[in-house]
XYZ file of C-alpha atoms in Angstrom:
730
model
C 18.148 7.835 -26.622
C 17.417 5.321 -24.198
C 15.442 2.187 -25.373
C 12.129 3.037 -23.544
C 12.088 6.281 -25.520
C 12.777 5.048 -28.747
C 10.247 2.193 -28.421
C 7.568 4.562 -26.874
C 4.205 5.418 -28.731
C 4.020 8.992 -29.111
C 1.085 11.085 -30.407
C 1.999 14.365 -31.938
C 0.061 17.651 -30.762
C -0.986 17.978 -34.302
C -2.342 14.637 -34.593
C -6.046 13.614 -33.329
C -6.146 11.790 -30.178
C -8.434 9.139 -31.759
C -7.722 5.893 -34.061
C -10.181 3.750 -36.297
C -10.352 0.361 -35.218
C -12.828 -2.218 -36.076
C -13.034 -6.223 -36.079
C -12.417 -6.723 -39.887
C -10.445 -4.279 -41.812
C -12.123 -2.903 -44.935
C -15.490 -3.262 -43.241
C -16.743 0.171 -43.116
C -20.183 -0.579 -40.933
C -17.940 -2.175 -38.278
C -15.314 0.693 -37.805
C -15.687 3.512 -35.168
C -13.571 6.113 -33.381
C -12.216 4.747 -30.189
C -9.994 7.152 -28.279
C -6.152 6.754 -28.402
C -4.469 6.991 -24.940
C -2.516 10.369 -24.463
C 1.008 10.182 -24.139
C 0.828 11.166 -20.331
C -1.067 8.102 -19.505
C 0.710 5.665 -21.761
C 2.152 3.056 -19.673
C 5.305 0.856 -20.257
C 5.414 -2.624 -18.947
C 8.676 -4.013 -17.448
C 8.961 -7.430 -15.528
C 12.550 -8.942 -14.507
C 13.651 -11.970 -12.567
C 10.313 -13.315 -12.212
C 9.991 -16.786 -10.399
C 7.219 -18.680 -8.917
C 6.568 -21.555 -6.764
C 3.640 -23.370 -6.048
C 2.528 -25.619 -3.372
C 2.537 -29.403 -4.187
C -0.630 -31.099 -4.140
C -0.328 -33.586 -1.286
C -2.496 -35.797 1.037
C -3.851 -33.997 4.135
C -1.871 -34.516 7.278
C -2.977 -37.353 9.460
C -4.959 -36.529 12.669
C -1.657 -36.933 14.956
C 0.251 -34.258 12.628
C -2.537 -31.607 13.048
C -2.210 -32.358 16.687
C 1.427 -31.948 16.491
C 1.264 -28.728 14.494
C -0.651 -27.291 17.376
C 2.243 -27.314 19.587
C 4.798 -26.347 16.728
C 5.729 -23.078 16.247
C 4.242 -20.920 13.136
C 7.748 -20.438 11.832
C 8.602 -23.963 11.800
C 5.471 -25.065 9.989
C 6.101 -22.143 7.479
C 9.349 -23.324 6.987
C 8.503 -27.098 6.548
C 5.559 -25.938 4.142
C 8.369 -24.278 2.175
C 10.037 -27.166 1.069
C 6.632 -28.560 -0.485
C 6.794 -26.355 -3.415
C 7.309 -26.735 -7.008
C 9.018 -24.022 -9.037
C 7.107 -23.050 -12.261
C 8.920 -19.537 -13.383
C 12.733 -19.387 -13.716
C 13.730 -15.602 -13.485
C 11.914 -14.621 -16.509
C 12.133 -10.709 -18.011
C 10.682 -8.754 -20.547
C 8.972 -5.630 -21.566
C 6.016 -3.995 -23.664
C 6.185 -0.605 -24.704
C 2.924 1.336 -25.995
C 2.042 0.456 -29.424
C 3.506 -3.169 -28.922
C 1.642 -6.578 -29.113
C 4.028 -8.764 -26.923
C 3.084 -12.590 -27.248
C 3.752 -15.009 -24.795
C 4.121 -18.455 -26.597
C 4.789 -21.975 -25.225
C 3.376 -25.337 -25.140
C 1.198 -26.440 -22.369
C 2.175 -25.889 -18.813
C 4.723 -23.312 -19.843
C 3.842 -20.967 -17.436
C 2.152 -18.445 -19.726
C -0.825 -18.030 -17.784
C 1.004 -17.550 -14.595
C 3.347 -15.156 -15.765
C 0.559 -13.242 -17.437
C -1.410 -13.117 -14.234
C 1.728 -11.892 -12.187
C 2.021 -9.295 -14.828
C -1.659 -8.132 -14.076
C -1.325 -8.595 -10.284
C -3.920 -11.169 -9.917
C -1.833 -14.416 -8.922
C -3.362 -16.480 -5.939
C -1.943 -15.967 -2.823
C -0.878 -19.571 -2.458
C 1.846 -19.022 -5.181
C 5.004 -17.542 -3.802
C 6.766 -14.894 -6.150
C 10.027 -13.078 -6.595
C 11.059 -10.298 -8.827
C 9.504 -7.260 -10.075
C 6.694 -5.875 -12.213
C 7.123 -2.356 -13.140
C 4.617 0.336 -14.670
C 6.602 3.380 -15.951
C 9.395 2.241 -13.546
C 6.794 1.846 -10.562
C 5.449 -1.013 -8.751
C 1.933 -1.919 -9.520
C -0.510 0.036 -7.234
C -4.145 -0.167 -7.190
C -4.744 3.166 -8.988
C -2.128 1.886 -11.891
C -4.359 -1.372 -11.582
C -7.614 0.710 -12.830
C -5.808 1.492 -15.893
C -5.195 -2.234 -16.857
C -7.560 -4.201 -18.578
C -7.394 -8.081 -17.985
C -9.271 -10.642 -20.168
C -9.449 -13.942 -18.769
C -8.866 -17.442 -20.751
C -12.624 -18.448 -19.808
C -15.464 -15.900 -21.158
C -16.768 -15.312 -17.737
C -20.203 -13.423 -18.851
C -24.011 -13.268 -17.412
C -25.488 -15.553 -19.903
C -28.910 -13.623 -19.281
C -27.944 -10.596 -20.160
C -27.353 -9.209 -23.718
C -24.428 -7.879 -25.350
C -25.379 -4.216 -24.831
C -26.647 -4.743 -21.224
C -23.281 -6.565 -20.390
C -21.089 -3.785 -21.357
C -23.537 -0.925 -20.109
C -23.558 -2.402 -16.466
C -19.524 -2.336 -16.744
C -19.597 1.209 -17.788
C -22.019 2.224 -15.221
C -19.814 0.638 -12.835
C -16.177 1.073 -13.996
C -16.082 4.469 -15.771
C -15.595 7.674 -13.575
C -18.553 9.286 -11.885
C -17.760 12.685 -13.512
C -19.223 11.225 -16.986
C -22.828 11.531 -17.274
C -24.969 8.489 -17.957
C -25.065 9.516 -21.638
C -21.435 9.797 -22.163
C -21.464 6.410 -20.541
C -23.988 5.030 -22.971
C -21.878 6.880 -25.785
C -18.768 4.716 -24.840
C -20.586 1.513 -24.910
C -21.825 2.536 -28.298
C -17.973 2.953 -29.700
C -17.216 -0.075 -27.994
C -19.541 -2.267 -29.739
C -19.034 -0.622 -32.930
C -15.195 -1.004 -32.918
C -15.540 -4.625 -31.988
C -18.129 -5.395 -34.790
C -20.917 -6.399 -32.458
C -23.479 -4.094 -33.778
C -25.427 -7.088 -35.153
C -25.571 -9.004 -32.038
C -25.975 -5.969 -29.799
C -29.601 -7.041 -28.417
C -28.686 -10.941 -28.448
C -28.092 -12.862 -24.836
C -24.875 -13.994 -24.028
C -26.006 -17.199 -24.055
C -24.702 -20.589 -22.554
C -24.964 -24.561 -22.916
C -28.827 -24.775 -22.293
C -29.608 -21.340 -23.884
C -28.564 -20.056 -27.160
C -26.427 -16.936 -27.586
C -23.949 -15.165 -29.695
C -21.221 -16.877 -31.258
C -18.003 -17.793 -29.666
C -15.962 -15.397 -31.447
C -18.585 -12.607 -30.369
C -18.428 -13.931 -26.826
C -14.642 -13.559 -26.916
C -15.078 -9.834 -28.635
C -17.574 -9.056 -25.643
C -14.713 -10.120 -23.078
C -12.471 -7.732 -24.957
C -14.962 -4.671 -25.040
C -15.608 -5.366 -21.121
C -12.168 -4.382 -20.699
C -12.222 -1.652 -23.445
C -14.880 0.015 -21.807
C -12.264 1.818 -19.254
C -9.968 2.384 -22.272
C -7.003 0.906 -20.461
C -3.308 2.014 -21.145
C -2.388 -1.799 -20.614
C -4.695 -4.756 -22.157
C -3.592 -8.201 -20.926
C -5.475 -11.278 -22.517
C -4.938 -14.827 -22.032
C -5.262 -17.031 -24.927
C -7.987 -14.877 -26.548
C -7.770 -17.083 -29.872
C -8.561 -20.378 -28.108
C -11.376 -22.473 -29.498
C -11.965 -19.836 -32.599
C -11.424 -20.535 -36.363
C -8.258 -19.183 -37.549
C -10.336 -16.397 -39.788
C -12.099 -15.076 -36.332
C -8.903 -15.824 -34.763
C -6.843 -13.252 -37.367
C -9.616 -10.631 -37.091
C -9.483 -10.436 -33.354
C -5.756 -10.236 -33.218
C -5.879 -7.459 -35.797
C -8.403 -5.633 -33.909
C -5.683 -5.927 -30.631
C -3.011 -4.653 -33.202
C -4.948 -1.695 -33.997
C -5.773 -1.153 -30.192
C -2.103 -1.119 -29.653
C -1.552 1.404 -32.216
C -3.590 3.767 -30.187
C -0.933 4.110 -27.645
C -1.699 0.875 -25.659
C 0.557 -1.979 -24.372
C -0.919 -5.585 -25.267
C 0.192 -8.630 -23.864
C -1.442 -11.771 -24.751
C -0.731 -15.574 -24.350
C -1.274 -17.652 -27.845
C -1.231 -21.509 -27.786
C -0.868 -22.351 -31.441
C -1.214 -19.368 -33.873
C -1.343 -19.480 -37.574
C 1.157 -18.172 -39.860
C -0.863 -14.972 -40.439
C -1.491 -14.415 -37.116
C 2.243 -14.712 -35.901
C 2.932 -12.298 -38.592
C 0.831 -9.791 -36.788
C 2.906 -10.013 -33.534
C 5.555 -7.329 -32.582
C 7.563 -9.216 -29.987
C 7.556 -12.758 -28.657
C 8.568 -14.482 -25.361
C 8.708 -17.961 -25.938
C 8.591 -20.196 -22.870
C 9.571 -23.702 -21.975
C 8.495 -25.098 -18.736
C 8.961 -21.974 -17.232
C 12.070 -20.774 -18.616
C 12.539 -18.151 -21.196
C 13.945 -19.800 -24.370
C 13.643 -16.728 -26.761
C 12.881 -13.050 -26.150
C 12.822 -10.166 -29.069
C 11.367 -9.448 -32.044
C 8.674 -12.220 -33.216
C 9.606 -11.956 -36.931
C 13.351 -12.423 -36.344
C 12.868 -15.815 -33.874
C 13.293 -18.328 -36.828
C 16.717 -16.051 -37.384
C 17.783 -16.619 -33.640
C 17.250 -20.327 -33.901
C 18.850 -20.652 -37.458
C 22.234 -19.060 -35.444
C 21.950 -21.825 -33.187
C 21.788 -24.390 -35.689
C 18.235 -24.951 -35.926
C 17.095 -24.292 -39.294
C 13.262 -24.230 -40.122
C 12.172 -26.696 -42.815
C 10.682 -25.615 -45.988
C 6.882 -25.031 -46.085
C 6.713 -25.258 -42.300
C 4.702 -22.552 -40.134
C 7.122 -20.811 -38.117
C 5.053 -20.712 -35.070
C 4.520 -24.576 -35.319
C 8.504 -24.851 -35.293
C 9.360 -22.635 -32.384
C 6.647 -24.359 -30.352
C 8.188 -27.552 -31.341
C 11.437 -26.519 -30.233
C 10.133 -25.137 -26.644
C 8.438 -28.568 -26.330
C 11.770 -30.507 -27.194
C 10.576 -32.218 -30.164
C 12.971 -30.816 -32.469
C 16.394 -32.945 -32.618
C 19.781 -33.204 -34.507
C 22.092 -35.983 -35.484
C 24.271 -34.873 -32.555
C 21.379 -33.636 -30.001
C 18.309 -35.033 -28.572
C 15.319 -33.133 -28.676
C 14.990 -33.238 -24.700
C 18.839 -31.843 -24.749
C 18.101 -29.599 -27.268
C 15.508 -27.778 -25.049
C 18.076 -27.365 -22.312
C 20.515 -25.970 -24.937
C 18.356 -23.368 -26.135
C 17.501 -22.191 -22.807
C 21.024 -21.965 -21.792
C 21.537 -19.985 -24.877
C 19.109 -17.711 -24.198
C 19.941 -16.925 -20.633
C 23.311 -16.093 -21.880
C 22.185 -13.910 -24.682
C 19.734 -12.036 -22.636
C 22.578 -11.269 -19.718
C 24.106 -9.179 -22.575
C 21.112 -7.850 -24.144
C 18.355 -7.236 -21.725
C 16.081 -5.349 -24.704
C 16.044 -9.301 -26.189
C 16.771 -10.103 -29.899
C 16.616 -7.145 -32.477
C 17.651 -6.609 -36.210
C 20.778 -5.528 -35.144
C 21.610 -7.949 -32.303
C 24.788 -9.460 -32.544
C 25.163 -13.130 -30.919
C 28.749 -13.374 -29.375
C 30.747 -16.539 -29.083
C 30.036 -16.984 -25.521
C 26.615 -17.763 -26.607
C 26.980 -19.719 -29.706
C 30.103 -21.362 -28.514
C 28.291 -22.718 -25.604
C 28.828 -26.468 -25.457
C 25.845 -28.692 -24.518
C 27.186 -30.489 -21.600
C 27.754 -27.095 -20.022
C 23.994 -26.284 -20.743
C 22.852 -29.709 -18.961
C 25.218 -29.094 -16.174
C 24.070 -25.741 -15.491
C 20.406 -26.644 -15.756
C 20.364 -30.178 -14.150
C 17.347 -29.383 -11.702
C 15.228 -28.137 -14.751
C 13.346 -31.647 -15.010
C 12.726 -31.867 -11.183
C 11.330 -28.802 -10.470
C 11.263 -29.618 -6.562
C 14.028 -29.339 -3.842
C 13.348 -31.929 -1.168
C 16.395 -30.731 0.876
C 16.844 -27.226 0.112
C 14.597 -24.159 0.594
C 13.664 -22.908 -2.834
C 14.056 -19.232 -1.537
C 17.679 -20.153 -0.608
C 18.196 -21.426 -4.060
C 16.858 -18.745 -5.897
C 19.387 -16.544 -3.799
C 22.076 -18.732 -5.007
C 21.194 -18.089 -8.681
C 21.221 -14.270 -8.286
C 23.598 -14.210 -10.994
C 21.275 -14.945 -13.835
C 19.667 -12.355 -15.947
C 18.023 -9.544 -14.454
C 15.586 -8.353 -17.310
C 15.480 -5.139 -19.724
C 15.423 -2.642 -16.478
C 17.757 -4.074 -14.046
C 20.659 -2.354 -14.923
C 19.319 0.923 -15.042
C 17.449 0.129 -11.717
C 19.633 -1.939 -9.227
C 17.522 -1.097 -6.195
C 14.757 -3.485 -7.846
C 17.237 -5.913 -8.983
C 17.100 -7.933 -5.620
C 14.959 -10.918 -5.298
C 12.197 -9.439 -3.060
C 8.680 -10.911 -3.010
C 6.471 -9.705 -5.453
C 3.339 -7.929 -4.537
C 0.505 -5.401 -5.010
C 1.440 -2.231 -3.365
C -1.615 -0.615 -1.210
C -3.083 2.301 -3.079
C -1.654 5.100 -0.599
C -1.440 7.375 -3.799
C -3.496 7.864 -6.922
C -0.764 8.442 -9.332
C -0.513 11.628 -10.538
C -3.894 13.126 -10.602
C -4.451 16.873 -11.910
C -4.534 19.548 -9.503
C -7.922 19.879 -8.109
C -9.232 17.064 -9.324
C -11.123 14.489 -6.629
C -9.771 11.062 -7.021
C -12.293 8.126 -6.342
C -11.484 4.446 -5.714
C -14.797 3.487 -7.423
C -16.343 4.364 -10.654
C -19.779 4.602 -8.947
C -20.731 6.005 -5.464
C -21.763 3.392 -3.253
C -25.703 4.023 -3.618
C -25.267 3.994 -7.192
C -23.410 0.519 -7.183
C -26.453 -0.787 -4.929
C -29.032 0.112 -7.607
C -26.914 -1.097 -10.807
C -26.177 -4.345 -9.261
C -29.719 -4.615 -7.966
C -31.103 -3.978 -11.399
C -28.436 -6.198 -12.891
C -28.944 -9.238 -10.692
C -32.792 -8.775 -11.667
C -32.204 -9.225 -14.988
C -29.441 -11.932 -15.005
C -32.462 -13.827 -13.352
C -34.936 -12.797 -15.706
C -34.982 -16.605 -16.770
C -35.222 -18.160 -13.242
C -37.800 -15.794 -11.969
C -41.053 -17.627 -11.825
C -40.305 -20.378 -13.692
C -42.842 -22.893 -14.996
C -40.989 -25.652 -13.500
C -40.906 -24.011 -10.025
C -44.457 -22.815 -10.003
C -45.775 -26.404 -10.806
C -43.474 -27.815 -8.287
C -45.000 -25.516 -5.672
C -48.486 -25.688 -6.795
C -48.723 -29.815 -6.864
C -47.076 -30.084 -3.737
C -49.395 -27.848 -2.107
C -52.254 -29.144 -3.731
C -51.304 -32.545 -2.520
C -50.540 -31.183 1.023
C -53.910 -29.461 0.977
C -56.102 -32.813 0.054
C -53.922 -34.791 2.621
C -54.927 -32.346 5.285
C -57.951 -30.894 3.830
C -59.815 -28.756 6.371
C -57.900 -30.169 9.171
C -57.746 -26.992 10.852
C -61.481 -26.871 11.498
C -61.280 -29.777 14.084
C -61.292 -28.667 17.939
C -59.850 -32.161 19.389
C -56.732 -33.215 20.630
C -57.138 -35.974 17.609
C -57.600 -33.228 15.241
C -54.916 -30.841 16.827
C -52.347 -33.805 16.528
C -52.881 -34.187 13.015
C -52.837 -30.466 12.209
C -49.452 -30.346 13.702
C -48.275 -32.407 10.945
C -49.616 -29.906 8.485
C -47.799 -27.155 10.026
C -44.565 -28.982 10.385
C -44.603 -30.032 6.553
C -45.562 -26.140 5.730
C -42.475 -25.250 7.365
C -39.993 -28.080 6.582
C -40.482 -28.163 2.769
C -40.227 -24.435 2.309
C -37.356 -24.281 4.639
C -35.124 -27.358 3.343
C -35.746 -26.052 -0.339
C -34.278 -22.979 0.225
C -31.480 -24.135 2.364
C -30.273 -26.603 -0.545
C -31.125 -24.276 -3.402
C -28.917 -21.569 -1.674
C -25.692 -23.690 -1.519
C -25.012 -22.985 -4.937
C -25.857 -19.417 -5.189
C -22.554 -17.785 -4.551
C -20.110 -20.922 -5.886
C -21.635 -20.211 -9.110
C -20.918 -16.641 -9.078
C -17.817 -16.647 -7.307
C -15.310 -16.762 -10.353
C -17.387 -13.746 -11.576
C -17.253 -11.948 -8.544
C -13.540 -12.373 -8.339
C -12.888 -11.072 -11.944
C -14.855 -7.957 -11.466
C -13.897 -7.474 -7.620
C -10.134 -7.333 -9.156
C -11.344 -5.205 -11.858
C -12.216 -2.879 -9.121
C -16.084 -2.650 -10.160
C -17.917 -2.581 -6.798
C -17.396 -2.881 -3.074
C -18.271 -6.509 -2.015
C -20.802 -5.245 0.482
C -22.508 -3.446 -2.398
C -22.839 -6.655 -4.371
C -23.637 -8.652 -1.395
C -26.594 -6.138 -0.201
C -27.827 -5.906 -3.701
C -27.997 -9.873 -4.571
C -29.964 -10.191 -1.135
C -32.330 -7.506 -2.007
C -32.816 -8.698 -5.563
C -33.474 -12.199 -4.353
C -36.445 -11.371 -2.056
C -39.259 -10.583 -4.646
C -38.194 -13.910 -6.431
C -37.562 -15.993 -3.402
C -40.877 -14.694 -1.656
C -43.605 -14.683 -4.634
C -43.868 -18.387 -5.504
C -43.542 -19.643 -1.652
C -46.510 -17.249 -1.156
C -48.694 -19.112 -3.585
C -47.793 -22.299 -1.800
C -48.634 -21.011 1.689
C -51.949 -19.407 0.165
C -52.682 -23.143 -1.196
C -51.973 -25.027 2.034
C -53.384 -22.533 4.332
C -56.879 -22.321 2.840
C -56.960 -25.912 1.721
C -55.953 -27.077 5.431
C -58.598 -24.962 6.753
C -56.417 -23.012 9.149
C -57.787 -19.714 10.848
C -60.023 -17.640 8.763
C -58.868 -14.489 9.712
C -56.552 -11.782 8.344
C -53.963 -11.465 11.337
C -53.484 -15.288 11.507
C -52.990 -15.655 7.958
C -50.257 -12.683 7.495
C -48.607 -14.122 10.356
C -48.518 -17.469 9.289
C -47.166 -16.324 5.979
C -44.604 -13.943 7.764
C -43.466 -17.020 10.033
C -42.816 -19.444 6.906
C -41.104 -16.455 4.814
C -38.789 -15.492 7.975
C -38.234 -19.409 8.383
C -37.355 -19.824 4.734
C -35.023 -17.008 4.549
C -33.021 -18.058 7.699
C -32.812 -21.632 6.107
C -31.478 -19.808 3.022
C -28.846 -17.778 5.032
C -27.470 -21.132 6.259
C -27.283 -22.520 2.895
C -25.322 -19.238 1.858
C -22.927 -19.660 4.569
C -22.399 -23.540 3.863
C -21.870 -22.492 0.337
C -19.499 -19.615 0.986
C -17.254 -21.654 3.190
C -17.080 -24.974 1.445
C -16.073 -24.926 -2.023
C -16.729 -28.535 -2.845
C -20.428 -29.177 -3.917
C -20.776 -32.802 -2.384
C -19.322 -31.913 0.669
C -21.363 -28.770 0.757
C -24.451 -30.905 0.209
C -23.785 -33.636 2.863
C -23.162 -30.855 5.578
C -26.282 -28.912 4.853
C -28.180 -32.215 4.895
C -26.805 -32.801 8.118
C -27.590 -29.572 9.622
C -30.935 -29.804 8.224
C -31.832 -33.073 9.635
C -30.318 -32.128 13.132
C -32.776 -29.301 13.209
C -35.486 -31.100 12.049
C -35.117 -33.819 14.730
C -34.787 -31.623 17.526
C -37.442 -28.915 16.511
C -40.302 -31.176 18.813
C -42.132 -32.890 16.166
C -40.724 -36.120 15.771
C -39.228 -36.308 19.367
C -41.081 -34.883 22.096
C -38.997 -35.750 25.148
C -35.134 -35.138 24.172
C -32.635 -35.944 27.036
C -31.368 -33.294 28.892
C -27.562 -33.719 27.846
C -28.446 -32.898 24.530
C -31.614 -31.080 24.764
C -29.765 -27.701 24.375
C -29.557 -28.655 20.753
C -33.201 -27.652 19.948
C -32.123 -23.820 20.760
C -29.818 -23.901 17.932
C -32.625 -24.867 15.690
C -34.248 -22.204 13.468
C -37.272 -25.024 12.972
C -37.729 -24.946 16.576
C -38.583 -21.283 16.741
C -40.465 -21.630 13.451
C -42.674 -24.362 14.393
C -43.611 -22.958 17.903
C -44.610 -19.866 15.975
C -46.990 -21.421 13.509
C -48.399 -23.625 16.788
C -48.940 -20.506 18.916
C -50.425 -18.630 15.985
C -53.027 -21.410 15.273
C -53.843 -22.606 18.598
C -53.637 -19.255 20.834
C -56.941 -18.818 22.755
C -58.638 -21.654 21.333
C -60.714 -23.983 23.074
C -59.335 -27.524 22.481
C -61.570 -30.724 23.581
C -60.135 -34.340 24.522
C -62.374 -36.628 23.197
C -59.752 -39.531 23.621
C -56.370 -40.226 21.074
C -58.323 -41.289 18.064
C -61.927 -39.852 18.472
C -62.529 -36.833 16.427
C -66.170 -35.751 16.395
C -67.219 -33.221 14.318
C -68.613 -30.887 17.224
C -66.917 -31.889 20.116
C -68.499 -28.911 22.332
C -71.812 -30.905 22.269
C -70.302 -34.540 22.868
C -70.677 -35.630 26.632
C -67.641 -37.993 25.893
C -65.266 -34.935 25.456
C -63.950 -32.762 28.008
C -62.136 -29.249 27.960
C -58.403 -29.347 27.608
C -56.876 -27.181 30.678
C -53.218 -27.697 30.110
C -52.436 -27.673 26.267
C -48.842 -27.875 26.564
C -49.168 -31.137 28.560
C -51.960 -32.810 26.761
C -50.261 -32.240 23.109
C -46.845 -32.711 24.743
C -45.719 -29.282 23.292
C -42.270 -27.624 23.683
C -44.068 -24.523 24.523
C -47.258 -23.666 25.877
C -49.522 -21.983 22.909
C -51.026 -19.149 25.104
C -47.856 -17.525 25.960
C -46.733 -14.618 24.066
C -44.970 -15.341 20.808
C -41.290 -14.333 21.250
C -39.981 -16.979 18.890
C -39.862 -14.530 15.723
C -37.225 -12.280 17.617
C -34.928 -15.275 17.730
C -35.477 -16.077 13.798
C -34.715 -12.241 13.085
C -31.615 -12.638 15.227
C -30.798 -15.937 13.610
C -31.582 -14.405 10.467
C -29.147 -11.403 10.853
C -26.489 -13.547 12.288
C -26.048 -16.010 9.522
C -26.336 -13.233 6.766
C -23.532 -11.462 8.656
C -21.258 -14.778 8.765
C -21.898 -14.983 4.997
C -20.380 -11.641 4.229
C -17.249 -12.556 6.037
C -16.979 -15.908 4.759
C -17.148 -14.049 1.245
C -14.856 -11.355 1.935
C -12.387 -13.750 3.558
C -12.461 -15.828 0.348
C -12.014 -13.074 -1.960
C -9.005 -11.644 -0.126
C -7.570 -15.300 0.448
C -7.709 -16.013 -3.360
C -5.926 -13.387 -4.953
C -3.164 -10.704 -4.055
């Protein structure tokens, strides 16, 4: 019988396909049924010869070098970039079968998270990878990926949603469309009960400024977010970090019970307690990207004892092996650093002979026990460096092809070659049932739009119509109304010039606030979007359109109050047509400015850099709009056509002054009734008299330009988001 068959979790036909799981053993109130994974859907995860390189952080190329690169072939530039990499993983191998909990342990910087992201197919594209990750002896496809749950170290959850809402929206987006809404709600209820979250299901997640659920409950919600789909494989990145020992033990007990339901559970753990460590089935101990032990977790101390490192009395086994991996354990003959090199060499020699790892019946040959320290140090002389200034890491990896190949390489030699690791394009949906139609997304596109729209409204429930924003617009609007009190009721040149300031301020204040506020819209949600997109929850276009549509009611309500205050206190034209035209022009300019802010925030990742670029852009558009500078030199005058404020400002001028009779009574004289004053004459050329960019009596074409700008920038925002999401994860 093969190892895979011997270790595979099987469910007899006579047994039920449900197991009992709970957050706390013995707590009957928090125990609920959770479906086990049928045998035909169980997945065995194997990984072999996993090596990885990350780009070194270096200073940006000087301008001359950038110019030189323009005339250098892409191949030469690519080859030069290969040299500037650091290797972080060295031919790691292991396997996790259904029913097992495999723990990835090691000190900080040992590449635990990096290896887990490789297994889950979520490695950034900047990382170069080699090796194989197989699910049931098949490369990871997008179809298989939808059966894999991935819990990040950071709990990325919407602070304004309750526990029920968080899991409900996940269920509506991720569960198959063949399930009814009632069935999806039942799944949510089962997960909540199974994870012991009934007592806080109606409590918001909360955050730094708003109190919500506890840290342990947040972590369980993150696990539940992935358990909604009842995954065959569950990957968790340090789920016990930040939790007290009791909460951490309950969480790991829950994971162990989930594994007993036919799931393969892989988790990174930083520093487990002795009770927590005893719950682990298998262990892969890492040290600076090298495997220092792989096998039965409870036999790790036995392995190190055979190598001459006996655990001291009353010392936690997990602490002891972590000290070994850190190089903090020394003997009379060997220092701690040399001991680490020695243990790495012994582990690699043993895994070459026993790809399945160290088990109870494993025998350690003299080839492993008799290895000399200086041979280990000589064979690993590059461990402490990590970089190769003169040799391509790919070539070096090829030279080391004789290293251990992992638990499945001997059975599958065609995958043993060092090929770049990647997620295969989803050309097939695994093994679907005959006659069953397969869908890439859980919810149809229209449902995605509806669900995401509703969710976004709920996530902004504490932002919408906030007292702070309302007071800001109210105070600024009243002040502007007092400064320009009934200024629109005048018809002289002096009064019109004064009124132009009100119209420009109304437009500028609303637009600049919208632009600067939009800078942080997508950066604040980018990690969440990456996480959900990697889980296959929705299309990017559905998220973008739903977010855009859900912003409209909130972003237009309070500005409308500001416009009403300014319009009537300023004494602008008292007719419905002019008012609604003014309102539409300001909101159209506001949305265009918001689009520019969204674009800058989507392209520029650094907040201060984004603010600087947005400020420069805004000031340029303000200066060329025609209010501060009436006469711009011809060689730079074309800039005004790039300014949305130019179009918005001219629109407001035409709305206010079109068809009006204006009197010239001098630059400072502003009589109340100029039509009866002999010193006042009718202005026949309003454009020249007021030094305007456009004639107010011409037809209003500027809104068309604003609409074109709005659509253009919104399209650019979508393209930028799509490019960033594709560039971030494989």
